Amino acid sequence: MLILGKHVQLELTSREYYCDNEDCETTTIAESFNGFINYYSRMTERLEDFICSLALETSCEGCARIFKLIGIKISGDTVIRLLIKRYENQPEFQCGSVIGVDDFAFKKRYNYGTIIVDEATHQPITILDGRDGKTLKEWLKNNQHVKVVIRDRASAYAKAISEELPDAMQIADRFHLHQNLLEAIKKALNRELPATIKIPNETLHKENEYRKEHTQSDVSDSGKKMPPAVDNPPILNQKRYQLILQIQAFVEEGCSLREIGR
């Protein structure tokens, strides 16, 4: 490790005692440094805390590159092993009687999981594989004290909860309650209101008059039938309409697309 530009290495001396009692199961007793360094460890607990915190904020490989710049040799795989060891040493969370269940994606459209949260502390309790309700069903067998489950509208979760905890209350979360309400309102409005509503105005009146005029002049003075009038607003798109008529006339004359473009 670099401190003020100099490599620093910490050396500790630990005493080890041998037991002379043949009936004792413990043959040796080594001096420990609890809170400072663990058995068979090459770094202090403070340094491990720093590595894990940095890895959670960045990434394992990014953490290893940063520590390389400050003179600490560590690989991304070692950072992963430290994180796994910290996770396995964590005490198991005891959930209350009210939990929340939802699904999430490890990798979207490929791998999914189920997360269970304690609603009293808002802390994650466990993460299960899959979202089909099988792993949730196994977890509920060992947690029969749950009385209330807050979930989304997934039928797999509802079925698993009903089978394992028939007396538990199932509550839909706020988002899906709003979603259900919006769907009910849409269905009610679709039954009462037509799909399209026409509102008459002056622009529409002028457009109808414009259509009538061009419908009467579909046949030109030379007796040649002109293309029908297109359904465009009469004031804003008159130039575009005239251009369309001109292109259609060129097509009827047998002009190629290159000639029409010129």
mmCIF file of C-alpha atoms in Angstrom:
data_model
loop_
_atom_site.group_PDB
_atom_site.id
_atom_site.type_symbol
_atom_site.label_atom_id
_atom_site.label_comp_id
_atom_site.label_asym_id
_atom_site.label_seq_id
_atom_site.Cartn_x
_atom_site.Cartn_y
_atom_site.Cartn_z
ATOM 1 C CA MET A 1 0.000 0.000 0.000
ATOM 2 C CA LEU A 2 1.203 3.524 -0.771
ATOM 3 C CA ILE A 3 1.191 6.131 2.002
ATOM 4 C CA LEU A 4 2.630 9.533 1.076
ATOM 5 C CA GLY A 5 4.217 7.919 -1.989
ATOM 6 C CA LYS A 6 5.960 5.157 -0.025
ATOM 7 C CA HIS A 7 5.174 1.428 0.039
ATOM 8 C CA VAL A 8 3.938 0.382 3.482
ATOM 9 C CA GLN A 9 3.629 -3.215 4.713
ATOM 10 C CA LEU A 10 2.155 -4.110 8.096
ATOM 11 C CA GLU A 11 3.765 -6.980 10.019
ATOM 12 C CA LEU A 12 2.147 -8.517 13.106
ATOM 13 C CA THR A 13 3.579 -10.982 15.609
ATOM 14 C CA SER A 14 1.100 -13.483 17.025
ATOM 15 C CA ARG A 15 1.767 -16.013 19.775
ATOM 16 C CA GLU A 16 0.587 -19.605 19.484
ATOM 17 C CA TYR A 17 0.227 -21.881 22.532
ATOM 18 C CA TYR A 18 0.132 -25.673 22.568
ATOM 19 C CA CYS A 19 -2.102 -27.605 24.948
ATOM 20 C CA ASP A 20 -0.435 -30.430 26.878
ATOM 21 C CA ASN A 21 -3.711 -32.016 27.918
ATOM 22 C CA GLU A 22 -4.270 -35.089 25.740
ATOM 23 C CA ASP A 23 -8.001 -35.123 26.515
ATOM 24 C CA CYS A 24 -8.462 -31.582 25.194
ATOM 25 C CA GLU A 25 -9.837 -31.338 21.654
ATOM 26 C CA THR A 26 -8.029 -28.031 21.057
ATOM 27 C CA THR A 27 -4.359 -28.683 20.402
ATOM 28 C CA THR A 28 -3.204 -25.091 19.827
ATOM 29 C CA ILE A 29 -4.425 -21.683 20.889
ATOM 30 C CA ALA A 30 -3.360 -18.703 18.733
ATOM 31 C CA GLU A 31 -3.490 -15.068 19.733
ATOM 32 C CA SER A 32 -6.219 -13.233 17.853
ATOM 33 C CA PHE A 33 -6.715 -9.583 16.882
ATOM 34 C CA ASN A 34 -10.480 -9.324 16.895
ATOM 35 C CA GLY A 35 -11.775 -6.207 15.208
ATOM 36 C CA PHE A 36 -8.458 -5.585 13.473
ATOM 37 C CA ILE A 37 -7.572 -8.654 11.393
ATOM 38 C CA ASN A 38 -9.125 -12.118 11.006
ATOM 39 C CA TYR A 39 -7.522 -15.561 10.936
ATOM 40 C CA TYR A 40 -5.610 -16.354 7.717
ATOM 41 C CA SER A 41 -6.308 -12.844 6.440
ATOM 42 C CA ARG A 42 -3.838 -10.749 4.461
ATOM 43 C CA MET A 43 -5.669 -7.466 4.949
ATOM 44 C CA THR A 44 -7.233 -5.680 7.860
ATOM 45 C CA GLU A 45 -10.979 -5.537 8.421
ATOM 46 C CA ARG A 46 -10.896 -1.796 7.839
ATOM 47 C CA LEU A 47 -9.349 -2.346 4.404
ATOM 48 C CA GLU A 48 -11.931 -5.050 3.605
ATOM 49 C CA ASP A 49 -14.723 -2.641 4.527
ATOM 50 C CA PHE A 50 -13.217 -0.022 2.217
ATOM 51 C CA ILE A 51 -12.886 -2.514 -0.665
ATOM 52 C CA CYS A 52 -16.469 -3.754 -0.316
ATOM 53 C CA SER A 53 -17.876 -0.232 -0.078
ATOM 54 C CA LEU A 54 -16.001 0.901 -3.186
ATOM 55 C CA ALA A 55 -17.019 -2.238 -5.106
ATOM 56 C CA LEU A 56 -20.693 -1.643 -4.317
ATOM 57 C CA GLU A 57 -20.452 1.956 -5.520
ATOM 58 C CA THR A 58 -18.513 1.146 -8.715
ATOM 59 C CA SER A 59 -17.875 -2.465 -9.796
ATOM 60 C CA CYS A 60 -15.527 -5.293 -8.870
ATOM 61 C CA GLU A 61 -13.155 -4.746 -11.794
ATOM 62 C CA GLY A 62 -13.342 -0.968 -11.413
ATOM 63 C CA CYS A 63 -12.550 -1.285 -7.706
ATOM 64 C CA ALA A 64 -9.498 -3.435 -8.503
ATOM 65 C CA ARG A 65 -8.194 -0.847 -10.993
ATOM 66 C CA ILE A 66 -8.621 1.979 -8.487
ATOM 67 C CA PHE A 67 -6.750 0.079 -5.763
ATOM 68 C CA LYS A 68 -3.968 -0.708 -8.228
ATOM 69 C CA LEU A 69 -3.370 3.025 -8.600
ATOM 70 C CA ILE A 70 -2.944 3.457 -4.837
ATOM 71 C CA GLY A 71 -0.538 0.543 -4.538
ATOM 72 C CA ILE A 72 -2.860 -2.246 -3.318
ATOM 73 C CA LYS A 73 -2.658 -5.420 -5.391
ATOM 74 C CA ILE A 74 -6.077 -6.997 -5.624
ATOM 75 C CA SER A 75 -8.026 -8.606 -8.459
ATOM 76 C CA GLY A 76 -11.672 -8.398 -9.399
ATOM 77 C CA ASP A 77 -12.158 -12.067 -8.448
ATOM 78 C CA THR A 78 -10.814 -11.365 -4.954
ATOM 79 C CA VAL A 79 -13.283 -8.512 -4.585
ATOM 80 C CA ILE A 80 -16.107 -10.861 -5.591
ATOM 81 C CA ARG A 81 -14.973 -13.426 -2.994
ATOM 82 C CA LEU A 82 -14.923 -10.727 -0.303
ATOM 83 C CA LEU A 83 -18.459 -9.651 -1.173
ATOM 84 C CA ILE A 84 -19.710 -13.246 -1.151
ATOM 85 C CA LYS A 85 -18.059 -13.896 2.211
ATOM 86 C CA ARG A 86 -19.643 -10.759 3.667
ATOM 87 C CA TYR A 87 -23.031 -11.816 2.319
ATOM 88 C CA GLU A 88 -22.772 -15.350 3.740
ATOM 89 C CA ASN A 89 -21.727 -14.025 7.166
ATOM 90 C CA GLN A 90 -24.730 -11.732 7.403
ATOM 91 C CA PRO A 91 -27.347 -12.801 9.944
ATOM 92 C CA GLU A 92 -30.620 -14.055 8.551
ATOM 93 C CA PHE A 93 -33.365 -11.469 8.616
ATOM 94 C CA GLN A 94 -36.456 -12.397 10.573
ATOM 95 C CA CYS A 95 -39.474 -11.059 8.752
ATOM 96 C CA GLY A 96 -42.623 -9.866 10.466
ATOM 97 C CA SER A 97 -46.202 -10.795 9.777
ATOM 98 C CA VAL A 98 -46.508 -8.338 6.857
ATOM 99 C CA ILE A 99 -44.387 -8.854 3.742
ATOM 100 C CA GLY A 100 -44.241 -7.557 0.176
ATOM 101 C CA VAL A 101 -43.612 -9.792 -2.844
ATOM 102 C CA ASP A 102 -42.603 -8.691 -6.336
ATOM 103 C CA ASP A 103 -40.655 -9.960 -9.323
ATOM 104 C CA PHE A 104 -37.575 -8.454 -10.991
ATOM 105 C CA ALA A 105 -35.241 -9.293 -13.865
ATOM 106 C CA PHE A 106 -31.696 -10.548 -13.427
ATOM 107 C CA LYS A 107 -31.506 -10.277 -17.229
ATOM 108 C CA LYS A 108 -34.563 -8.963 -19.033
ATOM 109 C CA ARG A 109 -36.491 -11.554 -21.070
ATOM 110 C CA TYR A 110 -34.166 -14.334 -19.815
ATOM 111 C CA ASN A 111 -33.769 -14.694 -16.039
ATOM 112 C CA TYR A 112 -36.204 -13.452 -13.405
ATOM 113 C CA GLY A 113 -36.347 -13.600 -9.638
ATOM 114 C CA THR A 114 -38.633 -12.881 -6.696
ATOM 115 C CA ILE A 115 -37.809 -10.455 -3.904
ATOM 116 C CA ILE A 116 -39.472 -10.502 -0.473
ATOM 117 C CA VAL A 117 -39.434 -7.342 1.637
ATOM 118 C CA ASP A 118 -40.409 -6.803 5.258
ATOM 119 C CA GLU A 119 -43.043 -4.067 5.225
ATOM 120 C CA ALA A 120 -42.250 -2.974 8.784
ATOM 121 C CA THR A 121 -38.566 -2.244 8.192
ATOM 122 C CA HIS A 122 -38.658 -1.943 4.337
ATOM 123 C CA GLN A 123 -35.582 -4.177 4.212
ATOM 124 C CA PRO A 124 -35.140 -7.041 1.707
ATOM 125 C CA ILE A 125 -35.460 -10.418 3.415
ATOM 126 C CA THR A 126 -34.482 -12.817 0.665
ATOM 127 C CA ILE A 127 -34.214 -13.213 -3.107
ATOM 128 C CA LEU A 128 -35.682 -16.300 -4.760
ATOM 129 C CA ASP A 129 -35.088 -17.764 -8.214
ATOM 130 C CA GLY A 130 -37.872 -17.592 -10.782
ATOM 131 C CA ARG A 131 -41.225 -15.858 -10.675
ATOM 132 C CA ASP A 132 -43.575 -18.799 -11.258
ATOM 133 C CA GLY A 133 -44.427 -19.098 -7.559
ATOM 134 C CA LYS A 134 -42.670 -22.426 -6.880
ATOM 135 C CA THR A 135 -39.797 -20.965 -4.860
ATOM 136 C CA LEU A 136 -42.200 -18.607 -3.085
ATOM 137 C CA LYS A 137 -44.346 -21.597 -2.129
ATOM 138 C CA GLU A 138 -41.342 -23.356 -0.579
ATOM 139 C CA TRP A 139 -40.383 -20.212 1.317
ATOM 140 C CA LEU A 140 -43.901 -19.750 2.713
ATOM 141 C CA LYS A 141 -43.851 -23.306 4.098
ATOM 142 C CA ASN A 142 -41.095 -22.229 6.493
ATOM 143 C CA ASN A 143 -42.743 -18.899 7.344
ATOM 144 C CA GLN A 144 -46.257 -19.757 8.433
ATOM 145 C CA HIS A 145 -46.406 -16.704 10.733
ATOM 146 C CA VAL A 146 -47.033 -14.363 7.776
ATOM 147 C CA LYS A 147 -50.523 -12.853 7.979
ATOM 148 C CA VAL A 148 -50.546 -10.170 5.249
ATOM 149 C CA VAL A 149 -48.934 -10.314 1.795
ATOM 150 C CA ILE A 150 -48.722 -7.273 -0.477
ATOM 151 C CA ARG A 151 -48.276 -8.301 -4.115
ATOM 152 C CA ASP A 152 -48.951 -7.321 -7.710
ATOM 153 C CA ARG A 153 -51.575 -8.903 -9.961
ATOM 154 C CA ALA A 154 -49.467 -11.957 -10.838
ATOM 155 C CA SER A 155 -51.663 -15.049 -10.690
ATOM 156 C CA ALA A 156 -48.691 -17.310 -9.843
ATOM 157 C CA TYR A 157 -48.052 -15.454 -6.585
ATOM 158 C CA ALA A 158 -51.757 -15.399 -5.708
ATOM 159 C CA LYS A 159 -52.041 -19.155 -6.219
ATOM 160 C CA ALA A 160 -48.934 -19.943 -4.151
ATOM 161 C CA ILE A 161 -50.106 -17.742 -1.272
ATOM 162 C CA SER A 162 -53.626 -19.190 -1.324
ATOM 163 C CA GLU A 163 -52.295 -22.760 -1.199
ATOM 164 C CA GLU A 164 -49.756 -22.269 1.582
ATOM 165 C CA LEU A 165 -51.418 -19.473 3.592
ATOM 166 C CA PRO A 166 -55.167 -19.708 2.978
ATOM 167 C CA ASP A 167 -55.951 -17.447 5.944
ATOM 168 C CA ALA A 168 -53.480 -14.715 4.936
ATOM 169 C CA MET A 169 -54.793 -11.421 3.582
ATOM 170 C CA GLN A 170 -53.608 -10.540 0.073
ATOM 171 C CA ILE A 171 -53.391 -6.832 -0.760
ATOM 172 C CA ALA A 172 -52.767 -5.333 -4.195
ATOM 173 C CA ASP A 173 -50.182 -2.556 -4.215
ATOM 174 C CA ARG A 174 -50.993 1.060 -5.007
ATOM 175 C CA PHE A 175 -49.670 1.045 -8.572
ATOM 176 C CA HIS A 176 -51.829 -1.899 -9.633
ATOM 177 C CA LEU A 177 -54.877 -0.469 -7.871
ATOM 178 C CA HIS A 178 -54.503 2.679 -9.975
ATOM 179 C CA GLN A 179 -53.982 0.532 -13.071
ATOM 180 C CA ASN A 180 -57.161 -1.429 -12.369
ATOM 181 C CA LEU A 181 -59.083 1.819 -11.839
ATOM 182 C CA LEU A 182 -57.863 3.281 -15.143
ATOM 183 C CA GLU A 183 -58.821 0.143 -17.048
ATOM 184 C CA ALA A 184 -62.318 0.197 -15.512
ATOM 185 C CA ILE A 185 -62.739 3.872 -16.437
ATOM 186 C CA LYS A 186 -61.628 3.214 -20.032
ATOM 187 C CA LYS A 187 -64.112 0.360 -20.417
ATOM 188 C CA ALA A 188 -66.941 2.498 -19.019
ATOM 189 C CA LEU A 189 -66.117 5.418 -21.331
ATOM 190 C CA ASN A 190 -65.863 3.143 -24.371
ATOM 191 C CA ARG A 191 -69.371 1.854 -23.682
ATOM 192 C CA GLU A 192 -70.876 5.329 -23.274
ATOM 193 C CA LEU A 193 -68.974 7.435 -25.811
ATOM 194 C CA PRO A 194 -68.449 6.810 -29.539
ATOM 195 C CA ALA A 195 -65.010 6.027 -30.865
ATOM 196 C CA THR A 196 -64.847 9.312 -32.858
ATOM 197 C CA ILE A 197 -66.510 12.645 -32.138
ATOM 198 C CA LYS A 198 -66.991 15.172 -34.952
ATOM 199 C CA ILE A 199 -66.895 18.836 -33.988
ATOM 200 C CA PRO A 200 -68.099 21.193 -36.759
ATOM 201 C CA ASN A 201 -66.111 24.380 -37.346
ATOM 202 C CA GLU A 202 -65.477 27.026 -39.999
ATOM 203 C CA THR A 203 -62.433 25.252 -41.414
ATOM 204 C CA LEU A 204 -64.455 22.084 -41.976
ATOM 205 C CA HIS A 205 -67.192 24.119 -43.744
ATOM 206 C CA LYS A 206 -64.635 25.700 -46.085
ATOM 207 C CA GLU A 207 -63.115 22.270 -46.738
ATOM 208 C CA ASN A 208 -66.520 20.859 -47.777
ATOM 209 C CA GLU A 209 -67.080 23.756 -50.183
ATOM 210 C CA TYR A 210 -63.616 23.230 -51.642
ATOM 211 C CA ARG A 211 -64.342 19.543 -52.211
ATOM 212 C CA LYS A 212 -67.621 20.333 -54.000
ATOM 213 C CA GLU A 213 -65.908 22.779 -56.370
ATOM 214 C CA HIS A 214 -63.161 20.301 -57.305
ATOM 215 C CA THR A 215 -65.608 17.426 -57.643
ATOM 216 C CA GLN A 216 -67.509 19.382 -60.335
ATOM 217 C CA SER A 217 -64.260 20.174 -62.153
ATOM 218 C CA ASP A 218 -62.965 16.582 -62.236
ATOM 219 C CA VAL A 219 -63.403 16.631 -66.035
ATOM 220 C CA SER A 220 -61.282 19.269 -67.729
ATOM 221 C CA ASP A 221 -62.263 21.371 -70.733
ATOM 222 C CA SER A 222 -60.438 18.983 -73.064
ATOM 223 C CA GLY A 223 -62.649 16.116 -71.897
ATOM 224 C CA LYS A 224 -59.819 14.371 -69.994
ATOM 225 C CA LYS A 225 -60.753 13.037 -66.576
ATOM 226 C CA MET A 226 -58.715 14.646 -63.815
ATOM 227 C CA PRO A 227 -57.611 12.790 -60.674
ATOM 228 C CA PRO A 228 -60.037 13.112 -57.749
ATOM 229 C CA ALA A 229 -59.455 15.778 -55.155
ATOM 230 C CA VAL A 230 -57.454 14.649 -52.136
ATOM 231 C CA ASP A 231 -58.646 15.082 -48.585
ATOM 232 C CA ASN A 232 -56.398 17.969 -47.476
ATOM 233 C CA PRO A 233 -57.177 21.262 -45.730
ATOM 234 C CA PRO A 234 -58.004 23.783 -48.492
ATOM 235 C CA ILE A 235 -56.023 26.771 -47.268
ATOM 236 C CA LEU A 236 -52.753 25.407 -45.955
ATOM 237 C CA ASN A 237 -52.093 22.640 -48.497
ATOM 238 C CA GLN A 238 -53.241 24.043 -51.845
ATOM 239 C CA LYS A 239 -49.710 24.061 -53.255
ATOM 240 C CA ARG A 240 -49.174 20.481 -52.184
ATOM 241 C CA TYR A 241 -52.485 19.483 -53.738
ATOM 242 C CA GLN A 242 -51.585 21.102 -57.068
ATOM 243 C CA LEU A 243 -48.239 19.302 -57.030
ATOM 244 C CA ILE A 244 -49.979 15.950 -56.481
ATOM 245 C CA LEU A 245 -52.312 16.626 -59.423
ATOM 246 C CA GLN A 246 -49.355 17.498 -61.627
ATOM 247 C CA ILE A 247 -47.484 14.318 -60.683
ATOM 248 C CA GLN A 248 -50.568 12.175 -61.330
ATOM 249 C CA ALA A 249 -50.930 13.789 -64.769
ATOM 250 C CA PHE A 250 -47.289 12.976 -65.590
ATOM 251 C CA VAL A 251 -47.853 9.367 -64.542
ATOM 252 C CA GLU A 252 -50.870 9.043 -66.837
ATOM 253 C CA GLU A 253 -48.803 10.446 -69.717
ATOM 254 C CA GLY A 254 -46.290 7.628 -69.211
ATOM 255 C CA CYS A 255 -43.388 9.678 -67.834
ATOM 256 C CA SER A 256 -40.686 7.845 -65.870
ATOM 257 C CA LEU A 257 -39.934 8.600 -62.252
ATOM 258 C CA ARG A 258 -36.659 10.291 -63.217
ATOM 259 C CA GLU A 259 -38.452 12.602 -65.654
ATOM 260 C CA ILE A 260 -41.124 13.391 -63.048
ATOM 261 C CA GLY A 261 -38.400 14.188 -60.523
ATOM 262 C CA ARG A 262 -36.737 16.639 -62.927
#
